[in-house]
Coordinates of C-alpha atoms and ligand atoms in Angstrom, one line a residue:
X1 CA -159.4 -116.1 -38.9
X2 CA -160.4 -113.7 -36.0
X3 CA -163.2 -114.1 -33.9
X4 CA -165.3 -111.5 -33.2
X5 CA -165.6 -111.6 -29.2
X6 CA -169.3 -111.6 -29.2
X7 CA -169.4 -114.2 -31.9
X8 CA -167.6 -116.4 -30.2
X9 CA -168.9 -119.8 -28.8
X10 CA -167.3 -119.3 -25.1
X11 CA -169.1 -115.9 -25.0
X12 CA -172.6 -117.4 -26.3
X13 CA -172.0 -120.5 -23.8
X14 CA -171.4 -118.0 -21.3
X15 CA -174.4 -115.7 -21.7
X16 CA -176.8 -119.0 -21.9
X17 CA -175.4 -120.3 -19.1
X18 CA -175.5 -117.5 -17.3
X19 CA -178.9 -116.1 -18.3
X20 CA -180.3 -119.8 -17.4
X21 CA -178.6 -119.9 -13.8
X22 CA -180.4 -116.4 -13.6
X23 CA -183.7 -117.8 -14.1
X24 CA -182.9 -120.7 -11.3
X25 CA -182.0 -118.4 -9.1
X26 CA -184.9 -116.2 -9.5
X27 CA -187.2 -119.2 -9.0
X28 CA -185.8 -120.6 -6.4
X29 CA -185.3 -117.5 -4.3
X30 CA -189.0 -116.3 -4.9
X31 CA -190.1 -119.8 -3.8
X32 CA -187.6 -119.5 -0.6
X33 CA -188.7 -115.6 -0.1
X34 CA -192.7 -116.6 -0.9
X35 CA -192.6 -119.7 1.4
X36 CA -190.6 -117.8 4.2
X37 CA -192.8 -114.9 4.6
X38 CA -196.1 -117.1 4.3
X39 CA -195.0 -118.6 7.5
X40 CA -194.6 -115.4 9.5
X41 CA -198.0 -115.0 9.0
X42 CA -198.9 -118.2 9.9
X43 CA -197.4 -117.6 13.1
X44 CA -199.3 -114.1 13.4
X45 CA -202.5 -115.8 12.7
X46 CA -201.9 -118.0 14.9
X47 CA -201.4 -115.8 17.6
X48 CA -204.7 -114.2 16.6
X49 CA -205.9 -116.9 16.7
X50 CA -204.5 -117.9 20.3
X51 CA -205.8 -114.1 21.7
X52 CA -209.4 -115.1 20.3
X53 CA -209.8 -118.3 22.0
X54 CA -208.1 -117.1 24.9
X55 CA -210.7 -114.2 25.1
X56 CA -214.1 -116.4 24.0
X57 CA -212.6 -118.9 26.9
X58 CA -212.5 -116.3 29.8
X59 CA -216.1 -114.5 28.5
X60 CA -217.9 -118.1 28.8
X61 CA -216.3 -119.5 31.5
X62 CA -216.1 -116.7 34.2
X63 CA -219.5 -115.7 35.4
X64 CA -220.5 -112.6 36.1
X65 CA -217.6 -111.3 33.6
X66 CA -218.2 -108.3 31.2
X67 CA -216.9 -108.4 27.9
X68 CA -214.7 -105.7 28.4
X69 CA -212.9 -107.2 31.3
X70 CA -212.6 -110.2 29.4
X71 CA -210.9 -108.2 26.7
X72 CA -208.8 -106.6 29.4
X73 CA -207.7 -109.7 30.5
X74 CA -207.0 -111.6 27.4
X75 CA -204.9 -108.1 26.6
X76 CA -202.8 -108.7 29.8
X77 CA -202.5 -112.0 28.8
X78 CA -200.6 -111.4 25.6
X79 CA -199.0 -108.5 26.5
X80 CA -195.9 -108.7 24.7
X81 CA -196.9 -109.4 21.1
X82 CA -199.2 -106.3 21.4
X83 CA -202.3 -106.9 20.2
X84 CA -204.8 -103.9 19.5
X85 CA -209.0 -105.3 20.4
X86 CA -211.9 -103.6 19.1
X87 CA -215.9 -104.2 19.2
X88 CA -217.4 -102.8 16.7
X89 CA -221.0 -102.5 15.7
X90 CA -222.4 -101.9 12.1
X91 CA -225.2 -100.0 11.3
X92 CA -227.2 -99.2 8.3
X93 CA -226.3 -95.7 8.2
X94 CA -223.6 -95.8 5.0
X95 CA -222.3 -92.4 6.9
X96 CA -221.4 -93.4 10.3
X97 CA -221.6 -97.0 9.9
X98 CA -219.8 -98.1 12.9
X99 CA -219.6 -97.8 16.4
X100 CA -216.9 -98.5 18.5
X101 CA -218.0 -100.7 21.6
X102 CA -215.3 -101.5 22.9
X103 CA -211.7 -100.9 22.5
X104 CA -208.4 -101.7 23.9
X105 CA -204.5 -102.1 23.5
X106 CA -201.9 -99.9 23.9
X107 CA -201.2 -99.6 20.1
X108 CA -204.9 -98.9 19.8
X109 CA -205.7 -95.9 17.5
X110 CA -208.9 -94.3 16.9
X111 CA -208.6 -94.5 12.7
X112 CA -208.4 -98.9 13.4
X113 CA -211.0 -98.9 11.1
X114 CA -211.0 -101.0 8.5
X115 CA -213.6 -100.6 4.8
X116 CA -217.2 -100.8 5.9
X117 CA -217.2 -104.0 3.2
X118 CA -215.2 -106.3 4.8
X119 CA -217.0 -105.6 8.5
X120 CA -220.0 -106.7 6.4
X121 CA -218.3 -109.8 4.7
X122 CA -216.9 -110.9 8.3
X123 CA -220.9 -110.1 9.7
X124 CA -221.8 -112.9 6.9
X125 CA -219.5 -114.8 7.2
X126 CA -221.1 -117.4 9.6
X127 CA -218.7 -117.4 12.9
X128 CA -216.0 -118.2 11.0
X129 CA -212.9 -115.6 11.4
X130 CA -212.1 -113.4 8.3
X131 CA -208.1 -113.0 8.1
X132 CA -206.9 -109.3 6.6
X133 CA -203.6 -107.6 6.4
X134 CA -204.0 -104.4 6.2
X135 CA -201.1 -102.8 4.8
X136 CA -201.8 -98.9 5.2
X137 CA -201.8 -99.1 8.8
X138 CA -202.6 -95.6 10.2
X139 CA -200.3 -93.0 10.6
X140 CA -197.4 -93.4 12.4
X141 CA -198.5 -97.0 12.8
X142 CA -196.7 -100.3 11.0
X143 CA -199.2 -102.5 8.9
X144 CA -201.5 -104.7 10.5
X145 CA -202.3 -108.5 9.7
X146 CA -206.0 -108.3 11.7
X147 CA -208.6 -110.9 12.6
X148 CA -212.4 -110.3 12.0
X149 CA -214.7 -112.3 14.1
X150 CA -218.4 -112.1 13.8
X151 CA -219.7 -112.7 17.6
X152 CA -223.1 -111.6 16.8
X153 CA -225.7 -110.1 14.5
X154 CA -223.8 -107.1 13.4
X155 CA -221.0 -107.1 16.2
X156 CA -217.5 -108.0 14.7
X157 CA -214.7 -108.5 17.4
X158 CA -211.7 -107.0 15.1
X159 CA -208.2 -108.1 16.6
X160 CA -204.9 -106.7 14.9
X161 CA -201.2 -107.8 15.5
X162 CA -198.6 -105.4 14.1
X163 CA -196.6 -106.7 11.0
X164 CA -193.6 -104.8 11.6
X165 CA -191.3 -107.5 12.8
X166 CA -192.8 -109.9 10.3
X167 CA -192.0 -107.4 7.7
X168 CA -188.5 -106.1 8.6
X169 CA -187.4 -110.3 8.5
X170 CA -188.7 -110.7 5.2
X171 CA -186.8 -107.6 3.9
X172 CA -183.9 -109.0 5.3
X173 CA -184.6 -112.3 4.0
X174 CA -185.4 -110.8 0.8
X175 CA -182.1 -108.6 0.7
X176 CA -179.8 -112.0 1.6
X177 CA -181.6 -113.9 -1.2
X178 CA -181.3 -110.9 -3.5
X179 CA -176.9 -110.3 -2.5
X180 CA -176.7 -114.3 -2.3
X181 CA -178.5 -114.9 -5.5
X182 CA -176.1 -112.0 -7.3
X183 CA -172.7 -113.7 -5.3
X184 CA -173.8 -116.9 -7.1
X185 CA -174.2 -115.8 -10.5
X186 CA -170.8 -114.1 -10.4
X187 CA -168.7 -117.2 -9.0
X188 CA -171.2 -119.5 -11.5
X189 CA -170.2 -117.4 -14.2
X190 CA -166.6 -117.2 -13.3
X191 CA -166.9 -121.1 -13.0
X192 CA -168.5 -122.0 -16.3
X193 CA -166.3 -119.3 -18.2
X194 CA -163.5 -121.4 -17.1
X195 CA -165.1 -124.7 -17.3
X196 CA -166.4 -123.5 -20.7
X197 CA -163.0 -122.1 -21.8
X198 CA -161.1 -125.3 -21.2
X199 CA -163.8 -127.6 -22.9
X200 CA -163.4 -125.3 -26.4
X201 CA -159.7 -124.9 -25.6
X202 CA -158.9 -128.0 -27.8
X203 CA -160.9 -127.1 -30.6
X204 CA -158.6 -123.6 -30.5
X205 CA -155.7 -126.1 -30.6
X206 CA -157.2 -127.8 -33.5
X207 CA -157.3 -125.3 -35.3
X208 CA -153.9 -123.6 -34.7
X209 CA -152.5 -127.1 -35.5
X210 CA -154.2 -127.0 -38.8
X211 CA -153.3 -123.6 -39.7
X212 CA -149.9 -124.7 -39.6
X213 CA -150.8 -127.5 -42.4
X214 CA -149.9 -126.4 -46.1
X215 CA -149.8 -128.4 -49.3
X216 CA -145.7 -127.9 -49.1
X217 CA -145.6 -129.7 -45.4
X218 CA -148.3 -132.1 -44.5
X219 CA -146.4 -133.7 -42.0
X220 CA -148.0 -132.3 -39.4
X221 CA -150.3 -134.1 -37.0
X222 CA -152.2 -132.5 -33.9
X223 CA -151.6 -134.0 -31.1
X224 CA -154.8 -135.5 -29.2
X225 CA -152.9 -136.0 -25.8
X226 CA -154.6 -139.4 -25.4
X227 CA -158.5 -137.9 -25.7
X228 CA -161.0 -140.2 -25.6
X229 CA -163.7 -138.2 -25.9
X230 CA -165.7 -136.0 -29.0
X231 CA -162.7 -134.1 -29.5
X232 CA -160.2 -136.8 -29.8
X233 CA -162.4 -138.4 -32.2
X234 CA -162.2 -134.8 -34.4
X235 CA -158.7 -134.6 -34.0
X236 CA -158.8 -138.7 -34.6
X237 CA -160.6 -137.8 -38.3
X238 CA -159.0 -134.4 -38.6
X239 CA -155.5 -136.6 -38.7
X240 CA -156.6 -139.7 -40.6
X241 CA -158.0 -136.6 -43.5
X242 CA -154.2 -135.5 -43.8
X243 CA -152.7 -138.9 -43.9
X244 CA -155.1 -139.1 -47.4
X245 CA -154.5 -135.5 -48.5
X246 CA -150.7 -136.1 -47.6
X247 CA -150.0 -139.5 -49.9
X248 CA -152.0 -138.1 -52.3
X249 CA -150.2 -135.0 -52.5
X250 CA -146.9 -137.7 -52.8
X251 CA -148.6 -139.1 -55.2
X252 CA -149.5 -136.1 -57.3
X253 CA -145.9 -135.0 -57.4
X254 CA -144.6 -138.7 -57.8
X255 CA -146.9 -139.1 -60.8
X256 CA -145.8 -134.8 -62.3
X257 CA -141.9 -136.0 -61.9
X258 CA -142.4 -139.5 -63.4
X259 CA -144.3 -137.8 -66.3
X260 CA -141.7 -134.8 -66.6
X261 CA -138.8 -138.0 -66.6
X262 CA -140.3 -139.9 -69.2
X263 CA -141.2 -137.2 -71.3
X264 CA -137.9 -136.0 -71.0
X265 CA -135.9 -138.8 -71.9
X266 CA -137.0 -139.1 -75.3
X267 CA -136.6 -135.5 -76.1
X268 CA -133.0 -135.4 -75.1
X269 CA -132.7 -138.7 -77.3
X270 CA -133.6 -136.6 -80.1
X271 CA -132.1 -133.4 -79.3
X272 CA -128.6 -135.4 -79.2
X273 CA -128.8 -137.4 -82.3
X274 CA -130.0 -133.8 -84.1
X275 CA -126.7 -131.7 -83.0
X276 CA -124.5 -134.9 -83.4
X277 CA -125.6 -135.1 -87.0
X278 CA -125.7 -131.5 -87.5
X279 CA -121.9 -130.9 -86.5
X280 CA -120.9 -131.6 -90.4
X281 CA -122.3 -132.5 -93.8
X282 CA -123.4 -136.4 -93.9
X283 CA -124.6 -138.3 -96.7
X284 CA -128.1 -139.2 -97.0
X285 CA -128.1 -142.5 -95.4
X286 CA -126.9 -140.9 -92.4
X287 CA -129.7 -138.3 -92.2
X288 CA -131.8 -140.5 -93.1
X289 CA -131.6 -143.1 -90.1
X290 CA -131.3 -140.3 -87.6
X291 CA -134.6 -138.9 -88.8
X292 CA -135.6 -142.7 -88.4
X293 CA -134.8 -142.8 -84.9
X294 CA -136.6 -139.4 -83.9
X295 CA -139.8 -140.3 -85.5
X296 CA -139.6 -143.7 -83.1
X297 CA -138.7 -141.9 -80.3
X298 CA -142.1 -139.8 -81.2
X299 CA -144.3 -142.9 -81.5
X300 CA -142.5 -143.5 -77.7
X301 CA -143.6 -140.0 -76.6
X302 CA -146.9 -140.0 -78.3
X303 CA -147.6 -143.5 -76.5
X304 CA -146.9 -142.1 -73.1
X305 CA -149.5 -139.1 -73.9
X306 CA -152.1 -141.4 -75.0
X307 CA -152.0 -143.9 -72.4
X308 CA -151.8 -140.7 -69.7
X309 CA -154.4 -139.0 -71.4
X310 CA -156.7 -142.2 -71.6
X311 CA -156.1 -142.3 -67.8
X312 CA -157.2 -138.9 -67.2
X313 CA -159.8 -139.2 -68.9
X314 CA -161.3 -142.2 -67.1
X315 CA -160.7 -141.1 -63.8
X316 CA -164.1 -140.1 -63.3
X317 CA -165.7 -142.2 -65.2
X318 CA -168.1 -144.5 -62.8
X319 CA -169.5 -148.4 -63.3
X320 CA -172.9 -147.0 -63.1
X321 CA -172.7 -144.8 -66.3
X322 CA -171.7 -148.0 -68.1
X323 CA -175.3 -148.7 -69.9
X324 CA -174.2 -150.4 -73.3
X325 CA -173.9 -153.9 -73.5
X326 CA -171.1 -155.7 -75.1
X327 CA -170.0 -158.6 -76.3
X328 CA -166.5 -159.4 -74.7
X329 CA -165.9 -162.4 -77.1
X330 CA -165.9 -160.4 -80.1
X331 CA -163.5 -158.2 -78.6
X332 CA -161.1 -161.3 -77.9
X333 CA -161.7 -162.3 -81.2
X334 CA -160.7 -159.2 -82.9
X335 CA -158.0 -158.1 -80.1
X336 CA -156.6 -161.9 -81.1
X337 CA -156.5 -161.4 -85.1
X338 CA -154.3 -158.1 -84.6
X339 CA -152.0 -160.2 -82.1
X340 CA -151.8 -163.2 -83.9
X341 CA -149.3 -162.5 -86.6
X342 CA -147.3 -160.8 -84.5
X343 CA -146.9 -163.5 -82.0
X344 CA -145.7 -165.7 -84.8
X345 CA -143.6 -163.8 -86.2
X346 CA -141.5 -163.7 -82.8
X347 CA -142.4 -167.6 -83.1
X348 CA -144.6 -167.4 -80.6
X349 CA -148.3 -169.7 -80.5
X350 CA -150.9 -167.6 -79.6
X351 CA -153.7 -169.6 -79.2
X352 CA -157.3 -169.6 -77.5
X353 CA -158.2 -172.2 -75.6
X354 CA -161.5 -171.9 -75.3
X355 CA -164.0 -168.9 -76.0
X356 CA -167.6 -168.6 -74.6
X357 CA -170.0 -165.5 -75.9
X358 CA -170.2 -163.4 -73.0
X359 CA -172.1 -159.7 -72.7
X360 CA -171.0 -157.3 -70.0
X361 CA -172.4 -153.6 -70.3
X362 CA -169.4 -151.8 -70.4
X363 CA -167.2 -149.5 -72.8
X364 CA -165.9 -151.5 -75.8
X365 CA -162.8 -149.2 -76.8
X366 CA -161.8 -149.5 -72.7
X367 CA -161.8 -153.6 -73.1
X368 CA -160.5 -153.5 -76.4
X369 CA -157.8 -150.8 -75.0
X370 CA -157.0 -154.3 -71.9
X371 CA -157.0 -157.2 -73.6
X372 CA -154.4 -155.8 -76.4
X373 CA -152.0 -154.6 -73.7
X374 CA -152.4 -158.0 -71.4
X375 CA -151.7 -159.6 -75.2
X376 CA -149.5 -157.2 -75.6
X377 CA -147.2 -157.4 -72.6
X378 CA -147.9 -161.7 -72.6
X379 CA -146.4 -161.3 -76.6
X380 CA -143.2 -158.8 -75.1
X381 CA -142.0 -160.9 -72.2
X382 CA -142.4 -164.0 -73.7
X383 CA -139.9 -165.5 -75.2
X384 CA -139.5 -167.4 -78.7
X385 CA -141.3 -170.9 -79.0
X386 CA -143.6 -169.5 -76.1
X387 CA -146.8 -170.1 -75.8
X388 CA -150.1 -168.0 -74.7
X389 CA -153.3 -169.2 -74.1
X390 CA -156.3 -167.1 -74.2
X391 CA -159.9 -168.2 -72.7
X392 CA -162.9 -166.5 -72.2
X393 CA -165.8 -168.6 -69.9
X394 CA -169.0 -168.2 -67.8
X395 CA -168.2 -169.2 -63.8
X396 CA -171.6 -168.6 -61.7
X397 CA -172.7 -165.1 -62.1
X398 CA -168.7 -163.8 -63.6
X399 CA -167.3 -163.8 -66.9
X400 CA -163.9 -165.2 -66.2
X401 CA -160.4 -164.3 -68.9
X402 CA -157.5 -165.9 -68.2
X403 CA -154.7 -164.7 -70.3
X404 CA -151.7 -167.1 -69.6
X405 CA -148.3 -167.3 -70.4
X406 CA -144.6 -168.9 -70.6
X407 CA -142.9 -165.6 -70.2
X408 CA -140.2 -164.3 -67.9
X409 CA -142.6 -164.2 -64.8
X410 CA -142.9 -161.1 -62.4
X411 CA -140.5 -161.3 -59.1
X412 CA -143.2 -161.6 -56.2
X413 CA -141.7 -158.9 -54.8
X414 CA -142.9 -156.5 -58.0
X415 CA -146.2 -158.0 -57.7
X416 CA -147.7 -155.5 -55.3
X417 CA -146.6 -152.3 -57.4
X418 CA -147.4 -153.7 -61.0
X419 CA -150.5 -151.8 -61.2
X420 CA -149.0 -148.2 -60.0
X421 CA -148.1 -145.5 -62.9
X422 CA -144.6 -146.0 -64.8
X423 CA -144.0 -148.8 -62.6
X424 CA -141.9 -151.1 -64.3
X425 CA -140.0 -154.3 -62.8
X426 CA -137.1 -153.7 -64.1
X427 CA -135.7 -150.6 -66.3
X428 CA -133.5 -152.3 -68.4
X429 CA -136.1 -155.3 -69.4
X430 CA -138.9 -153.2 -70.0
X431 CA -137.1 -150.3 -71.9
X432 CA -135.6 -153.0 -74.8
X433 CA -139.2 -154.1 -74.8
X434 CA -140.3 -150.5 -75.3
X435 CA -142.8 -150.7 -72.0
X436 CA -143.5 -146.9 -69.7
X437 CA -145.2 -148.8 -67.1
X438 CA -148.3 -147.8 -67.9
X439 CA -150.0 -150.5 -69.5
X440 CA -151.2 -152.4 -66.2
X441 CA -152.5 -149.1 -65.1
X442 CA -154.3 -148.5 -67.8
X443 CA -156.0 -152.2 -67.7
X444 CA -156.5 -152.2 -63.8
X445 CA -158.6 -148.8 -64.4
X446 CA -160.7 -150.4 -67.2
X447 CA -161.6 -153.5 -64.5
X448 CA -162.2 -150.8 -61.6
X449 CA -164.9 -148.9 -64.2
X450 CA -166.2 -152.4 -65.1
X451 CA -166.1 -153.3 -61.3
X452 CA -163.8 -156.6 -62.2
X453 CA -161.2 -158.3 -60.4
X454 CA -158.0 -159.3 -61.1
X455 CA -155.3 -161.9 -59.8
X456 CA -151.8 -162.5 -60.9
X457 CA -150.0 -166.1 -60.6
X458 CA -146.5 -165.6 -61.6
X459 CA -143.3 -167.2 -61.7
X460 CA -140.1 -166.0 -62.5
X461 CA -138.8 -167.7 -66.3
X462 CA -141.8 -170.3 -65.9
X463 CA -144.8 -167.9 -66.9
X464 CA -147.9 -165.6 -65.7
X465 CA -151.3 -165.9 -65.9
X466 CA -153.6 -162.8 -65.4
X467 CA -157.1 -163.6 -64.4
X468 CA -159.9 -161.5 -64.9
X469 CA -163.1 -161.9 -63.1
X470 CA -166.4 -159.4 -64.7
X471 CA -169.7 -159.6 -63.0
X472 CA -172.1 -160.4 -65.9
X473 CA -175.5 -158.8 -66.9
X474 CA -178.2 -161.0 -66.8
X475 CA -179.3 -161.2 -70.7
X476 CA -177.4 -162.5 -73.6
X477 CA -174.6 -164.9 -72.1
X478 CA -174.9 -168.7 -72.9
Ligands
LIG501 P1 -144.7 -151.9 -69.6 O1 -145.4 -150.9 -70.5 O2 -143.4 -151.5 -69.1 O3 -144.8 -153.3 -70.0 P2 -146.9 -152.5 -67.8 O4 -147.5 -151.6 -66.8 O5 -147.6 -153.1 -68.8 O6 -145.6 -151.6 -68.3 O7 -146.2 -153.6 -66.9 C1 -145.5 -153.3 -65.7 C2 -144.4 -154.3 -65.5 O8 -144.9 -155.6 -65.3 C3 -143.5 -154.4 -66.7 O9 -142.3 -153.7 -66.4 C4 -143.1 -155.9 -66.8 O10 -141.9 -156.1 -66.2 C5 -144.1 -156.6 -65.9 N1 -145.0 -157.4 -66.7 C6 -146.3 -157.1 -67.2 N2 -146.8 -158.1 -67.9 C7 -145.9 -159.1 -67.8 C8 -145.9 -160.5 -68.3 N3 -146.9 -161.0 -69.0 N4 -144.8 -161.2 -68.1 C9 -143.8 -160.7 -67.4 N5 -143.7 -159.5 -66.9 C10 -144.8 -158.7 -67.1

């Protein structure tokens, strides 16, 4: 599948990322910028501040001194940051409200003149000085941060300091912050493209690896190059999901071709003895006995249809849908009649050893359908003059049946595989015993629904024993 470029997740990481560096930037440059210019005009108020004191000290201190020298001489004074002084004094007329006492400075202009309300705030304001920038300035002038300073009833000294330096360093400040800030994003967002790019790169990997995984070849595995991180974990799970898919996709076609084979066999059995007899006229005995042989060669075929079907159709079947209690010595008891006279006709002594009433909620056809093929098999590969004992007991909270034999005993090595479909120890033993392999997987499905356990002890021409362990419901057992 294509992704659309803006859908992707290294664009979308890209934009947030970038769009939150933005905001960073932005902060932290209008704090730098904010903090920068504030002070600049520290500094100038301090100067104000400085030409005040300096002016206040002469007037008091020199007798005989007018004001206006004094103002002329703290001028000289401070010279070079060129201040512009002014006395002014306020009247009542709203029209002309002020007079210009005094005035000085060679930046001095005639329109100095601030609003008539903050010349009346300053005049109230108790000797303390009021601070103002005055950002109009005058005509051909550059703003002005200026000092108000009441020095008595309705006489403001008004000193001024130009701004233009102040402000031509914060516009340069502001357009370093601004190119700076811009530089940054772009090498940040270059940065965490890449950064971003290589972090999702795997996952790309991942799945181009998996693209390349059909049901025909599920040998591939993607390759984690050693990860230890989130992503080798994924590819970790993604790998451990197609070992599963993989052997049961073996199994699947195992399970179609072992069906197909045995299905087979018997067909071409029949197909065979049908043209052999059919190649010239035979007498009725003849006919007779190969239509014999077909119909057991059905029974074989209808067998393996059954038992396949009966596993089909429990294979979703679950312990918790088992509601129904039953009584699993009945079942041995009637399982045991049907056996019983054909165990001695093969002189064989079927016998129960000892038989307990036991109630398990579970299916009774399924456990009916288990103990007749353990019986079954125990009767089949179990020689005349054998003996099998059956026993059915209570042990702690489990039903325990131990079906027990003096057979021909599994090879140890079979052990392991006597539960898988059409599994059969050996070909030739179990076909003249007319066995598919089926019947163990058939009874270790019915324990798995009935959430028993099995074991095997077996020995080879001594005997087996299959043990059967049930967890019991609580009512109805003695
Ligand atoms: P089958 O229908 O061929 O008997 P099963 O699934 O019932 O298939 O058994 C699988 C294999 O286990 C058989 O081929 C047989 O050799 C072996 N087996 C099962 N039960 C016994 C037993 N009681 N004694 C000896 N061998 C047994």
């Amino acid at each position: 599948m294509k992704i659309k470029k803006t859908k992707s997740l290294i664009f979308k990481l890209t934009v947030w990322y970038v769009v939150f560096l933005a905001i960073i930037i932005v902060i932290i440059g209008a704090v730098i910028f904010g903090s920068y210019r504030n002070s600049l005009l520290n500094d100038i108020d301090e100067s104000l501040g400085e030409i005040a004191d300096e002016l206040d000290d002469t007037y008091w201190s020199h007798r005989g001194i007018n004001l206006k020298e004094a103002i002329k001489r703290a001028e000289n004074e401070f010279k070079h940051k060129d201040p512009h002084i002014l006395i002014v004094k306020i009247s009542r007329d709203k029209e002309n409200f002020l007079e210009r006492v005094i005035h000085t400075g060679d930046s001095y202009d005639d329109n100095f003149i601030l609003d008539r309300k903050l010349y009346c705030r300053a005049d109230r304001s108790d000797l303390n000085p009021l601070y103002v920038v005055w950002e109009e300035g005058v005509s051909g002038s550059s703003p002005q941060r200026v000092i108000l300073f009441p020095i008595r009833d309705n006489y403001i000294l008004q000193i001024g300091l130009s701004l233009k330096s102040t402000y031509s360093k914060t516009r340069r400040v502001l357009i370093l912050i601004i190119l700076s800030g811009i530089l940054l994003l772009l090498l940040a967002s270059a940065g965490g493209n890449f950064v971003i790019r290589k972090a999702i790169h795997p996952v790309v990997n991942v799945a181009q690896a998996a693209n390349q995984i059909t049901t025909d070849d599920l040998s591939h595995r993607i390759d984690a190059q050693k990860r230890r991180d989130e992503i080798g974990v994924l590819v970790e799970t993604f790998n451990d999901m197609i070992s599963r898919l993989e052997r049961s996709v073996k199994e699947i076609k195992q399970f179609s071709g072992d069906v197909s084979h045995e299905l087979r066999t018997p067909l071409t059995n029949i197909r065979g003895e049908i043209e052999v007899i059919l190649r010239k006229d035979r007498d009725k005995h003849e006919y007779r006995n190969t239509l014999k042989s077909a119909l057991e060669e059905t029974y074989h075929m209808e067998k393996i249809i059954d038992d396949l079907l009966l596993l089909s159709r429990t294979e979703s079947l679950k312990r918790e849908s088992l509601r129904k209690e039953v009584q699993l010595d009945e079942i041995l008891l009637s399982v045991y009649e049907r056996y019983e006279p054909i165990a001695r006709k093969k002189n064989i002594n079927l016998d129960i050893k000892k038989i307990f009433s036991l109630a398990i909620k579970g299916q009774r056809v399924l456990l009916e359908r288990m103990m007749s093929n353990l019986i079954d098999n125990a009767v089949r590969y179990t020689k005349s003059r054998g003996r099998i004992e059956l026993s059915l007991y209570k042990e702690g909270e489990e039903g325990v049946f131990i079906i027990s034999d003096t057979g021909i005993g599994i090879p140890k090595d079979s052990i392991p595989f006597i539960f898988d479909r059409f599994y059969v120890v050996e070909k030739s033993r179990s076909k003249e015993k007319g066995g598919v392999g089926l019947g163990l997987s058939i009874i270790k499905r019915v324990a798995d629904i009935h959430g028993a356990v099995i074991s095997i002890r077996s020995e080879i021409n001594r005997g087996t024993e299959f043990e059967i362990r049930f967890p019991l419901s609580q009512r109805g057992n003695t």
